[in-house]
XYZ file of C-alpha atoms in Angstrom:
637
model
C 30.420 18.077 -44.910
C 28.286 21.603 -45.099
C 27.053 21.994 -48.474
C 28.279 25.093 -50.231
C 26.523 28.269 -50.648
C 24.070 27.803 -48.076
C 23.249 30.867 -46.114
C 22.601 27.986 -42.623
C 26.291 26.627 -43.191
C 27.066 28.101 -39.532
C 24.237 26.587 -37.758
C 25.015 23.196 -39.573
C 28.550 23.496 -37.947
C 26.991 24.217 -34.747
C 24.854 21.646 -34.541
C 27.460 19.091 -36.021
C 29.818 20.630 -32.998
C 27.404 19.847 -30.251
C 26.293 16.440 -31.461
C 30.144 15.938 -31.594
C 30.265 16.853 -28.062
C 27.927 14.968 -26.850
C 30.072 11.910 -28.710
C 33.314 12.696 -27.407
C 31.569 13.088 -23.438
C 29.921 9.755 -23.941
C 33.542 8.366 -25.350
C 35.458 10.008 -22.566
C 32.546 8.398 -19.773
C 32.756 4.740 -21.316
C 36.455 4.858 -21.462
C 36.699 4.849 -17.702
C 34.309 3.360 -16.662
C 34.001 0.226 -19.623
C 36.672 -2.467 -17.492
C 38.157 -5.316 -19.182
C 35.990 -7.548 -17.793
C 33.170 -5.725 -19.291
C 35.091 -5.348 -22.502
C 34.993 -9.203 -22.439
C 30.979 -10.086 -22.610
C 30.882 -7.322 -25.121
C 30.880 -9.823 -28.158
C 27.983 -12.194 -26.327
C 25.985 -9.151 -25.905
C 25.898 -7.429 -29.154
C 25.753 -11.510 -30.696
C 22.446 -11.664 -28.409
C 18.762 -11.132 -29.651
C 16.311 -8.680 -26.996
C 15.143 -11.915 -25.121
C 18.456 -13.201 -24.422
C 20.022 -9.990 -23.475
C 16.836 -9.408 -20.685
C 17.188 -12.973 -19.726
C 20.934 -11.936 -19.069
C 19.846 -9.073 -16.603
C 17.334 -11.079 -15.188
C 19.948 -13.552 -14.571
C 22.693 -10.892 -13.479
C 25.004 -11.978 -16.002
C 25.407 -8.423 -17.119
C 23.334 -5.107 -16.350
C 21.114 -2.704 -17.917
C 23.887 -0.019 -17.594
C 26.557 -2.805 -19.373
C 24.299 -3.367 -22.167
C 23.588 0.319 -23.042
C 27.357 1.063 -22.459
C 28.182 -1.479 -25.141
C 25.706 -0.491 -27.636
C 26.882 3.043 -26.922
C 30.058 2.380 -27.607
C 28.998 0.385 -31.273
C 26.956 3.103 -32.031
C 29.753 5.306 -31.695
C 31.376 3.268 -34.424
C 28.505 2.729 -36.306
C 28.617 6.856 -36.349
C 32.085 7.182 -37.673
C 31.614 4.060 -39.953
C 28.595 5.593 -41.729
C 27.584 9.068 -40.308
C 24.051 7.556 -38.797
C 23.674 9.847 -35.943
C 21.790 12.853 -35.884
C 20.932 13.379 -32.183
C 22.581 11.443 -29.293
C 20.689 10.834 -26.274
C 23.571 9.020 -24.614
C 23.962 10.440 -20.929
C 20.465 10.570 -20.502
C 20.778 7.048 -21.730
C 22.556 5.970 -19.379
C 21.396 7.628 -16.391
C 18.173 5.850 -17.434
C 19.821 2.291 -17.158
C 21.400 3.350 -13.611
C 17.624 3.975 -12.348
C 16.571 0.300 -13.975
C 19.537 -1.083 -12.353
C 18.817 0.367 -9.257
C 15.034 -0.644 -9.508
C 16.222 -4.000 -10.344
C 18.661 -4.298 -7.189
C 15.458 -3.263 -5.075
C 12.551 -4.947 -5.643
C 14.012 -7.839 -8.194
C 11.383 -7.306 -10.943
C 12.157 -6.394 -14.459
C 10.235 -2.854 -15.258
C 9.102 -4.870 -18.258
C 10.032 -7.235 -21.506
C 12.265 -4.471 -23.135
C 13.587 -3.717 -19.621
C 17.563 -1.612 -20.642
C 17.051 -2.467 -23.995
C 18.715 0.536 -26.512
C 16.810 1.332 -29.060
C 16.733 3.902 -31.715
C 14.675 6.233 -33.712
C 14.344 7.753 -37.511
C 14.511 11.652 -36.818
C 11.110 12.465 -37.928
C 9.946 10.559 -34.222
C 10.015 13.167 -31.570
C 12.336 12.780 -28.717
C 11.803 14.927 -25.547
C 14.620 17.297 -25.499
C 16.120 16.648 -28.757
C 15.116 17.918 -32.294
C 13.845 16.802 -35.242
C 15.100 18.859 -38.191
C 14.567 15.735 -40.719
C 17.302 16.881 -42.774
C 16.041 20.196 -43.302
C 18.688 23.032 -42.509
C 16.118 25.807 -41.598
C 14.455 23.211 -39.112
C 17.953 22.757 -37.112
C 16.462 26.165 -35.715
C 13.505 24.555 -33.929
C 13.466 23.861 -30.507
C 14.156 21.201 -28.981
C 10.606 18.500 -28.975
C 8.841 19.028 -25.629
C 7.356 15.030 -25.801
C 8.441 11.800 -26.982
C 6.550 10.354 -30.300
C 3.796 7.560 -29.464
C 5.664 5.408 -30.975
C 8.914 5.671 -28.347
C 6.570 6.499 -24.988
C 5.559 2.768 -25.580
C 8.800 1.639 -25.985
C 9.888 3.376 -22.321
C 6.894 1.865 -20.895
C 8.245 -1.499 -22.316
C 11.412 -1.060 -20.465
C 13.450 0.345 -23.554
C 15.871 3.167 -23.142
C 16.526 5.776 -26.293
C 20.301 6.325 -26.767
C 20.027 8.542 -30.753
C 18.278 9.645 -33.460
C 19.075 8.625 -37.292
C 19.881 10.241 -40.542
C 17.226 10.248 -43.426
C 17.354 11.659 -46.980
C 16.614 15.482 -48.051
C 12.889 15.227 -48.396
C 12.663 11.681 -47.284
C 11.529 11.360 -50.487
C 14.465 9.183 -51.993
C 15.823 5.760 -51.260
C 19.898 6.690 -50.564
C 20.264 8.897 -47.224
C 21.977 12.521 -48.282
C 20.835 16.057 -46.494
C 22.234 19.195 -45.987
C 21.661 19.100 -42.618
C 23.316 16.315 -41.347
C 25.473 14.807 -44.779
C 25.628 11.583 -46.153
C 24.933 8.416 -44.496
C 27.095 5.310 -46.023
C 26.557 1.604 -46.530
C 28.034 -0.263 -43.270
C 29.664 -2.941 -45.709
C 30.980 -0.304 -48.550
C 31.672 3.287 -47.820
C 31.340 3.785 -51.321
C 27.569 2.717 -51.839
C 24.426 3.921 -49.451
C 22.488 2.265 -46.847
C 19.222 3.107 -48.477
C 16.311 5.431 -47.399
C 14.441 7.090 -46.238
C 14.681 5.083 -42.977
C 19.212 4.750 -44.040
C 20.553 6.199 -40.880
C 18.872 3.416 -38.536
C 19.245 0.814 -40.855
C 23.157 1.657 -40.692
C 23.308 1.987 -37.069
C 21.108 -1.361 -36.350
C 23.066 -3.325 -38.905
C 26.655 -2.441 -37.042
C 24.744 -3.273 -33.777
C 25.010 0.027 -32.267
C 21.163 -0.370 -31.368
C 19.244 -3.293 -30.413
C 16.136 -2.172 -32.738
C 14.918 0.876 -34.072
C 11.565 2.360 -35.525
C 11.413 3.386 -39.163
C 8.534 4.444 -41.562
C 7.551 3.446 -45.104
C 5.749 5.133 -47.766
C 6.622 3.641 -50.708
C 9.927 1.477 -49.559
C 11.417 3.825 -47.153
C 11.542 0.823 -44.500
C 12.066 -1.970 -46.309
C 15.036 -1.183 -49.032
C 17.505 0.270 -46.323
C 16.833 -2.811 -44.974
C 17.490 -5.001 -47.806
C 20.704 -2.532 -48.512
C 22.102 -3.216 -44.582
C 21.383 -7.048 -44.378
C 18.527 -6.897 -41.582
C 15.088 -7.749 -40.426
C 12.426 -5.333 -40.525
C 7.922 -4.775 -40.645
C 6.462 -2.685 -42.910
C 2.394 -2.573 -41.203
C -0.629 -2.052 -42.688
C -1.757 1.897 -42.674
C -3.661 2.329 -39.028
C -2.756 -1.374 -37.342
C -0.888 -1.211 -34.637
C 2.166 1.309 -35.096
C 1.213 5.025 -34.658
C 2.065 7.985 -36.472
C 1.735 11.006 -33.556
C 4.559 12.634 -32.524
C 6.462 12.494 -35.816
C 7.057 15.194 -38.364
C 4.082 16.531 -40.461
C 5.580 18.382 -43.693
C 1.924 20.158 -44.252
C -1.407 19.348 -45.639
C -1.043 16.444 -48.108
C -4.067 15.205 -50.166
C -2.506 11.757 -50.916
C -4.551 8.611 -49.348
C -1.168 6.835 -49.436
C 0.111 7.247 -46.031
C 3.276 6.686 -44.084
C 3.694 3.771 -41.953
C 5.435 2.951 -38.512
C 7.425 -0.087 -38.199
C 9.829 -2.006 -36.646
C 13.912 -2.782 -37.696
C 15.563 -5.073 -35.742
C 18.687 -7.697 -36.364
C 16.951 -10.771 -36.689
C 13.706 -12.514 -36.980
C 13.542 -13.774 -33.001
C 13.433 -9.416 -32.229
C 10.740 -8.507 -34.928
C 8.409 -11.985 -34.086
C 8.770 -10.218 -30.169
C 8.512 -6.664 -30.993
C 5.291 -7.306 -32.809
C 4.078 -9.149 -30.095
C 4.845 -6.336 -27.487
C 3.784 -3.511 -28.956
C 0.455 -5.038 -30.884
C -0.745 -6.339 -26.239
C 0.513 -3.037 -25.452
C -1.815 -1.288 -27.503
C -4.295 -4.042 -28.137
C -4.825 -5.412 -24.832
C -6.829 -8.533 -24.622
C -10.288 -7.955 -23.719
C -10.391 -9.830 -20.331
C -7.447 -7.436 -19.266
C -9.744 -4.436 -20.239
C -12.478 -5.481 -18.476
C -10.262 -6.005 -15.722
C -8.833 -2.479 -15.721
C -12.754 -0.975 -16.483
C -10.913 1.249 -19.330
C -11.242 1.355 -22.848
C -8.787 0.382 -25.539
C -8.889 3.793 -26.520
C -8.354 5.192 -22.530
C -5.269 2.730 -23.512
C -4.018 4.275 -26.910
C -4.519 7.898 -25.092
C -2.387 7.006 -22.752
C 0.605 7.095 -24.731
C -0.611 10.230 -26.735
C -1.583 8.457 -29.963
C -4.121 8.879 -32.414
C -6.934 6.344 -31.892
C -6.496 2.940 -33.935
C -9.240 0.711 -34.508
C -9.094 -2.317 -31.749
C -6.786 -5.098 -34.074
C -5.663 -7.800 -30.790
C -2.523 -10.060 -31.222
C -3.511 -12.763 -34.211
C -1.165 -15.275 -32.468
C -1.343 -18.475 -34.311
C 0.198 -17.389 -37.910
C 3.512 -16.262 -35.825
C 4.100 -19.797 -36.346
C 2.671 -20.704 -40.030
C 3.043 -24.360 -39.591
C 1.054 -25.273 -36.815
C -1.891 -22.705 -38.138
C -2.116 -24.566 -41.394
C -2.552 -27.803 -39.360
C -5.258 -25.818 -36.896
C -6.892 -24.358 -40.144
C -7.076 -27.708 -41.741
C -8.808 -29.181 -38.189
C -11.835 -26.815 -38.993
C -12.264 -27.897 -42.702
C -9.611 -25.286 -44.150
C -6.267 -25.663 -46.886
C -3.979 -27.609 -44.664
C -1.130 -26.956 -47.601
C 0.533 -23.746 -47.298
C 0.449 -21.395 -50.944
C 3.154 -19.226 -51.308
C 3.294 -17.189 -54.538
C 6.719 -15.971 -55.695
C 8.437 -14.122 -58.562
C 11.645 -12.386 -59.605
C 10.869 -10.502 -62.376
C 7.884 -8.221 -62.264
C 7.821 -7.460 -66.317
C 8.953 -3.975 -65.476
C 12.646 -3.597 -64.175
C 14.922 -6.329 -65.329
C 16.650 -7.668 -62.197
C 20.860 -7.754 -61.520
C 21.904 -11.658 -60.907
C 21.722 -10.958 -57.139
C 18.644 -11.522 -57.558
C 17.552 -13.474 -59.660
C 19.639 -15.913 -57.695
C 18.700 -15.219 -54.070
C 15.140 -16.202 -55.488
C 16.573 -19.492 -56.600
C 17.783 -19.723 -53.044
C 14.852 -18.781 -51.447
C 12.699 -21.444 -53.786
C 15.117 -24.165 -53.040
C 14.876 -23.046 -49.483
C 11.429 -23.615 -49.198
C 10.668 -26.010 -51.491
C 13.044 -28.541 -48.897
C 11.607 -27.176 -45.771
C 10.342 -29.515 -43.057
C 10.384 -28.714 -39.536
C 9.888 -32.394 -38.259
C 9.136 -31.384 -34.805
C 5.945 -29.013 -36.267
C 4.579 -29.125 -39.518
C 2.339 -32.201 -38.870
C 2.198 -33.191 -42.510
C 1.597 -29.386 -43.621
C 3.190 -29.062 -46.892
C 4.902 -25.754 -48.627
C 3.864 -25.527 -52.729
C 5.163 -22.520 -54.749
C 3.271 -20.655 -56.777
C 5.404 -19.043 -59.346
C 3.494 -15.384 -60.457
C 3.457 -13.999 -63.755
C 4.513 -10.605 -64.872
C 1.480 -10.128 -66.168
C -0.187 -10.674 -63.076
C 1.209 -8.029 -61.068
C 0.621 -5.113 -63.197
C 3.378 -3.411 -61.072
C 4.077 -0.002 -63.953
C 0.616 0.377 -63.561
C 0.623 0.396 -59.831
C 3.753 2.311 -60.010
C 2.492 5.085 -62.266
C -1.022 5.382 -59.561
C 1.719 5.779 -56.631
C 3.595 8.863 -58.653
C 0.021 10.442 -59.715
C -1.588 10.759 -55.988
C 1.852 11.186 -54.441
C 2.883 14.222 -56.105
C -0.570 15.763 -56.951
C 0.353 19.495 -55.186
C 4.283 18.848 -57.346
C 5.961 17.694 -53.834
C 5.089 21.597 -52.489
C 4.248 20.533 -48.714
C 7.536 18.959 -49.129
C 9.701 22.146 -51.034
C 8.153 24.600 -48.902
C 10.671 23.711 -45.940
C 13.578 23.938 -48.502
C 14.561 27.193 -47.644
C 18.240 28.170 -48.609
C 19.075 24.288 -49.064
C 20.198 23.252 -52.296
C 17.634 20.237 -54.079
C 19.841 16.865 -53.463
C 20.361 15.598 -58.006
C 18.500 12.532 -57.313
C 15.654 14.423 -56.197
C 15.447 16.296 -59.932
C 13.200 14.062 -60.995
C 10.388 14.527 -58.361
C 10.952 18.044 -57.206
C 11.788 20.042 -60.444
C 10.594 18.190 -62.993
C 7.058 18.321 -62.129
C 7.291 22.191 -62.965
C 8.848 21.779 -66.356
C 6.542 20.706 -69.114
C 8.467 20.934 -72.188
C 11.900 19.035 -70.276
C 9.162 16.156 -69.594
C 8.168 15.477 -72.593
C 11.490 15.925 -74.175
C 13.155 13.346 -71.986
C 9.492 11.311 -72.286
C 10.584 11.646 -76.074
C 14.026 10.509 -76.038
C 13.119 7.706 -74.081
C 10.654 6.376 -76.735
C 12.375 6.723 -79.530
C 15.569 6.439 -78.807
C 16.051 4.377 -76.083
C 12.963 2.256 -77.141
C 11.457 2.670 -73.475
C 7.530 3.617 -73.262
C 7.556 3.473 -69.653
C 9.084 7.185 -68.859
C 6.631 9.295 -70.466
C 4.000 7.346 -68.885
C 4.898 7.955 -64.899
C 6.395 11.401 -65.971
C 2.855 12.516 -67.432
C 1.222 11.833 -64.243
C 4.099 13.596 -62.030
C 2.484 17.085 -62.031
C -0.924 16.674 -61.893
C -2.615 18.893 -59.764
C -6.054 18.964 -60.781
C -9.123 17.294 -58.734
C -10.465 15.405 -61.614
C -7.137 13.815 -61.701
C -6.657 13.244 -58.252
C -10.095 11.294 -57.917
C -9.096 9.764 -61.319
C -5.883 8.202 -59.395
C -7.639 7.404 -56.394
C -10.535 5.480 -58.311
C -7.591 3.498 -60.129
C -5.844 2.485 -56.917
C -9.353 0.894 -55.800
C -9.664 -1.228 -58.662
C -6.088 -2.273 -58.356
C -6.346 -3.364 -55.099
C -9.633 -5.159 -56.136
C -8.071 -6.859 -58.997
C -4.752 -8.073 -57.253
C -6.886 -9.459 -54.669
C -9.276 -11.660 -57.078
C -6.581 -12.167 -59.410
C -3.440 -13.231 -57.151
C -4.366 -13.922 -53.745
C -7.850 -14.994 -54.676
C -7.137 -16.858 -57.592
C -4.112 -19.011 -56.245
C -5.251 -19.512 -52.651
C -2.342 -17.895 -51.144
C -0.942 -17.559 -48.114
C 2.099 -15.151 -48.787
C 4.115 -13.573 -51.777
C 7.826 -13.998 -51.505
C 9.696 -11.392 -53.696
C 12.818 -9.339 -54.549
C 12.723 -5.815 -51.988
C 14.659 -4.522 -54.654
C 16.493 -5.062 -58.425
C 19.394 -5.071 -56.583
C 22.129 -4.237 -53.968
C 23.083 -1.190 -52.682
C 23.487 1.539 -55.320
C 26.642 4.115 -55.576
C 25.991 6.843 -54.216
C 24.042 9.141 -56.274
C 22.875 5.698 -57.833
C 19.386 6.241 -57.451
C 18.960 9.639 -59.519
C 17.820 8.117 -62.496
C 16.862 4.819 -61.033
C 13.863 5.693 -58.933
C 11.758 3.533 -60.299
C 13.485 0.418 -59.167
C 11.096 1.567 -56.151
C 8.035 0.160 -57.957
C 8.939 -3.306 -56.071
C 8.225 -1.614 -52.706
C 5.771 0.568 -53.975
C 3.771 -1.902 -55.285
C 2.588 -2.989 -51.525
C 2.015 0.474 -50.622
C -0.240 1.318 -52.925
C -1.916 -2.028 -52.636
C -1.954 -1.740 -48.961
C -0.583 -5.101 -47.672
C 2.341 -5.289 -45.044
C 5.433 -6.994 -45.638
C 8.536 -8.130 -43.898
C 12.275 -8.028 -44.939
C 14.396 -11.230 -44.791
C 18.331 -11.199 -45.949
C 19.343 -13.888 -48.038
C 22.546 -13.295 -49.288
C 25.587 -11.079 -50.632
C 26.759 -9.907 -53.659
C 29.190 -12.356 -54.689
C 32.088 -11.561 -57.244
C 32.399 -14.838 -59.007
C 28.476 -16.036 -59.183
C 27.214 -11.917 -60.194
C 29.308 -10.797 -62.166
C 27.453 -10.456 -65.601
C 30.946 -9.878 -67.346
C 32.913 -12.259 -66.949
C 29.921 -15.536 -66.870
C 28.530 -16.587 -69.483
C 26.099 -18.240 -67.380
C 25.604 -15.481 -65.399
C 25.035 -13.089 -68.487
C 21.762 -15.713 -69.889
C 20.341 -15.236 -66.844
C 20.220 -11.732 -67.336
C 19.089 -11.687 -70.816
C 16.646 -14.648 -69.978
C 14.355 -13.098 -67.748
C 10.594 -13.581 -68.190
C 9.058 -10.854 -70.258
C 12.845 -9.129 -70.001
C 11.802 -7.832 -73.801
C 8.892 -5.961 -71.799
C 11.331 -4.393 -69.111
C 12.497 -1.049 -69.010
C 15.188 -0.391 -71.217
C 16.175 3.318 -69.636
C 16.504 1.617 -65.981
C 17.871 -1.465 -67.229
C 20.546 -0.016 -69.286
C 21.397 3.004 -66.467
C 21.158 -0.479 -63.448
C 23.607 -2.507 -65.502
C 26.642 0.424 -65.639
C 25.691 0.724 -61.483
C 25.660 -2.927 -60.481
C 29.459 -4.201 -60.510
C 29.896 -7.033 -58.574
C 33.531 -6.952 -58.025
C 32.930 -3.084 -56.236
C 29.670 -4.657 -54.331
C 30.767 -7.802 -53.497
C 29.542 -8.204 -49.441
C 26.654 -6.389 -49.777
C 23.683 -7.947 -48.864
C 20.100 -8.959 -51.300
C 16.681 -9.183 -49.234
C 14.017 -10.433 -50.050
C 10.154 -9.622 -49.027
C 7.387 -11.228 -47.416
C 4.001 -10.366 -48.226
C 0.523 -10.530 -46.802
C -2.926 -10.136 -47.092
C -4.078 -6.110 -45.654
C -4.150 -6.471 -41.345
C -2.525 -9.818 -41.640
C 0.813 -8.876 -40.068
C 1.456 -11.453 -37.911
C 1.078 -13.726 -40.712
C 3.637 -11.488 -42.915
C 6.367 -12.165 -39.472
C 5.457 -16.081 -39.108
C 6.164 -16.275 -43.147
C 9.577 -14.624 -42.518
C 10.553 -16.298 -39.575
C 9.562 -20.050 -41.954
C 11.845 -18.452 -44.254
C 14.497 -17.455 -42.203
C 14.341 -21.033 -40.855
C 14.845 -22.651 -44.355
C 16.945 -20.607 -44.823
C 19.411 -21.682 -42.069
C 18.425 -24.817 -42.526
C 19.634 -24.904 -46.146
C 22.991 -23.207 -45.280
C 23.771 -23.421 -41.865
C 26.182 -20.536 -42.444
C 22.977 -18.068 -42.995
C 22.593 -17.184 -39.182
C 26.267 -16.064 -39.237
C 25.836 -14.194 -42.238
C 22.915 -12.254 -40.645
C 21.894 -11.357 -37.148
C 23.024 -10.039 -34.044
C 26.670 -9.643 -33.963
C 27.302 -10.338 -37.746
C 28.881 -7.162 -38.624
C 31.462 -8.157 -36.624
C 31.741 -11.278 -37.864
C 31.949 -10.469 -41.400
C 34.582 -7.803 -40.460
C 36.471 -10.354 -39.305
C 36.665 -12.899 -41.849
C 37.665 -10.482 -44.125
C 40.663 -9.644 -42.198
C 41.899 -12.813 -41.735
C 40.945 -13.564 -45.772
C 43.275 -10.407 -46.768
């Protein structure tokens, strides 16, 4: 849909038409050449993880040119499911995975470990030949990018093929996944509630399995909560480790030391534990290979047209958290692993979702033993206090150097598009002094809620004094978390709620933005953190109504006097969980700043308790379970 008024609502159509074009051509080539027998190993190969599905080509169980034809054909439903798409790179997509196959059939070697592997991109990554209008309207009058982002160049060199680009929100500055460029991206399990944002379109797409990963970005949750909304696996790094930054969008000068990050989405843990692994040797070589080669890490890092990194290698052992406690405890270290948890962060009251995936998570782990490798490591929990966290406090430092110039370098692109209502808050308010402080006022005294005219105060600051004031209270946040939680406990990881809750309604979010503070809490304090599913929304254990049970859990929640009253009353008319029942509750996994491998060999323990607590989890989640959920509900109806 075009939005009205606006003076680009021809282009819009024009672009919409050709992108639609280039769907119906790809439709009209798979439909004659996709045989039955293809049409038959279509299930095994989008219920496959990366390594299996190269192990099949390797193999010749199936080809290159099969696999992207099938995830092709899933992202074209994914597409009319949830309008994810905003550029399709299909035929050259495929005329990519003839040349592998044909490589292949010559010389028998793979081209690499991601060799006709689809993958997909956020649209702020450059794609050679294809645009990058990010949502804008006016930008849908660019040319088409000249070179591929960093970030995708090693991804071809990996053996990956690109077959689209994803939808992201007006601004990327909001956590649902609206634009007048492109429209409205939906939730794959409810039409009627989003997939998230910023990074919503590839969340979508991944989550129907019309891509086998993609690459996202997170500033402040833009990663990880259309993750946690779409029920799948994905990184958020630390700032300048690993995952680059050229060759995406640049909205203008920004003064903010918070920057966004690269990372990888994928469909289960098994993708993200190898994606991490390929892309940190790829740019990170080992030294003896360097020497080898008599080039630099940074001849390396040029090579792909990125901005140099500082030389981080592979931390292998904490992929596998078990057997480096036992190796840490050989040289005189904590042989018990310390995981810190918590539900409630003393700021936004949490729905039942999730207060009881963190009872699943705690039982999870608390009963985990892998027999064959834990060697008499142990698991103890750590339960955090709200008080500990000081997450308004981070949250409030996030708004102040965020929106120091009011959001301009973001407005300025606006052009004749109309400002998306749950962007009011960030992008109009900031120039409106007296509506501030009346709505500051109203939540005070009215609603009883100090919290409001606290972050709302620091949303149009634009002075230097307050800038460095910001910056300098970031530092000693970051200082304090570290001597007061990871110090002070000994710990090895933070498990955590991504998010209050489930998918919002559309719209959900415009006076619920600060349910964010749970993402942006790592952002500001710089650690990287993974994304595990847990569970869904279920109508009978979440439904606040009609449990008593249910209903003291809400009201019980520690320091739940302290909480937000504004969110807490605006979250509990949103959540229903009779109208979100199958949507899927994340959790997070956090680490220590650089320790990223350690953040994927925490979720990948998880996942594995997990599954091991409900064997039903790996259906729930993963490769292919789209599908499967699809189908259970059509035989339950």
């Amino acid at each position: 849909m075009v939005w009205p008024f606006n003076s680009n609502a021809s282009l819009i159509r024009s672009r919409h038409a050709e992108r639609d074009a280039l769907i119906e051509e790809a439709r009209k080539i798979l439909s004659e050449q996709y045989t039955p027998n293809n049409a038959s190993i279509s299930t095994s190969i989008l219920s496959s993880n990366i390594e299996d599905l190269v192990k099949g080509i390797e193999q010749k169980k199936w080809t290159s040119t099969i696999i992207v034809q099938t995830f092709i054909r899933q992202a074209i439903i994914a597409h009319e499911q949830t309008n994810c798409l905003t550029e399709v790179n299909f035929q050259q997509a495929l005329e990519r995975a003839e040349e592998l196959d044909n490589e292949f059939a010559k010389n028998g070697k793979l081209v690499g470990p991601l060799h006709g592997i689809p993958f997909s991109l956020k649209d702020q990554y450059h794609l050679q030949g294809k645009r990058s209008a990010t949502g804008y309207s006016e930008w849908l009058k660019k040319e088409p990018q000249s070179e591929s982002a960093a970030i995708a160049r090693i991804a071809f060199s990996l053996g990956g093929v690109c077959i689209a680009k994803t939808n992201v929100p007006q601004t990327m500055l909001n956590f649902e996944c609206r634009n007048p460029a492109w429209g409205q991206t939906t939730n794959p399990y409810s039409s009627a509630h989003t997939c998230g944002g910023s990074s919503g379109g590839e969340a979508a797409l991944l989550s129907i399995g019309g891509s086998a990963f993609g690459i996202g970005s997170d500033i402040g949750g833009s990663l990880r909560i259309p993750t946690s909304y779409c029920g799948i696996y994905a990184l958020k790094t630390t700032n300048g480790r690993t995952w680059p930054r050229a060759g995406s969008i640049e909205f203008g000068p920004s003064p903010t030391p918070i920057k966004s990050v690269a990372g990888p989405m994928c469909r289960s843990v098994q993708d993200l534990d190898l994606l991490v692994r390929l892309f940190t040797k790829t740019m990170n070589p080992p030294m003896n290979e360097i020497e080898e080669r008599a080039v630099s890490f940074r001849d390396v890092q040029r090579s792909y047209g990125m901005e140099i990194l500082p030389y981080m290698p592979l931390q292998e052992s904490w992929l596998d958290p078990l057997q480096a406690a036992e190796k840490r405890s050989k040289s005189g270290g904590e042989k018990t692993i310390r995981i810190g948890w918590y539900a409630c962060d003393g700021y936004i009251k949490q729905t039942p979702v999730s207060l009881r995936s963190m009872e699943i998570v705690t039982d999870a782990l608390r009963n985990h033993v892998d027999t064959s490798n834990n060697k008499g490591v142990n698991i103890e929990l750590i339960e955090l206090q709200p008080s500990e966290l000081q997450s308004f406090d981070t949250f409030k430092t996030f708004v102040g150097l965020t929106s120091i110039t009011r959001y301009d370098f973001l407005k300025r692109h606006l052009g004749a598009d109309w400002i998306d209502r749950a962007l009011w808050v960030a992008l109009i308010l900031p120039n409106h002094s007296f509506i501030r402080a009346l709505i500051g006022s109203i939540a005070r005294w009215v609603l009883r809620d100090p919290y409001p005219s606290q972050f709302l105060n620091n949303i149009a600051n634009d002075s230097a004094r307050k800038f460095v004031e910001h910056e300098h209270q970031r530092e000693r946040l970051v200082k304090d978390f570290e001597k007061r939680v990871w110090n002070s406990h000994n710990l090895d990881a933070i498990v955590c709620p991504v998010q209050a809750t489930s998918a919002l309604p559309h719209y959900g979010s415009t006076l619920l933005a600060p349910l964010a503070s749970a993402t942006i809490l790592y952002n500001v304090l710089r650690n990287p953190a993974t994304v595990v599913p847990v569970t869904r929304v279920d109508k009978n254990l979440d439904d606040v109504k009609s449990s008593a049970s249910v209903k003291q859990k809400w009201n019980g929640q520690k320091d739940e006097k302290k909480t937000s009253n504004m969110v807490a009353s605006d979250l509990a008319k949103r959540f229903n969980a009779k109208d979100s029942h199958g949507l899927p509750f994340a959790v997070q996994v956090v680490t220590r700043e650089f320790e990223d491998e350690k953040a994927v060999g925490f979720a990948r323990l998880l996942d594995d308790a997990l599954a091991k607590r409900d064997s039903a989890h790996r259906k729930e989640f993963g490769p292919g379970a789209w599908q499967r959920w699809n189908t259970k509900n059509d035989l339950n109806k």
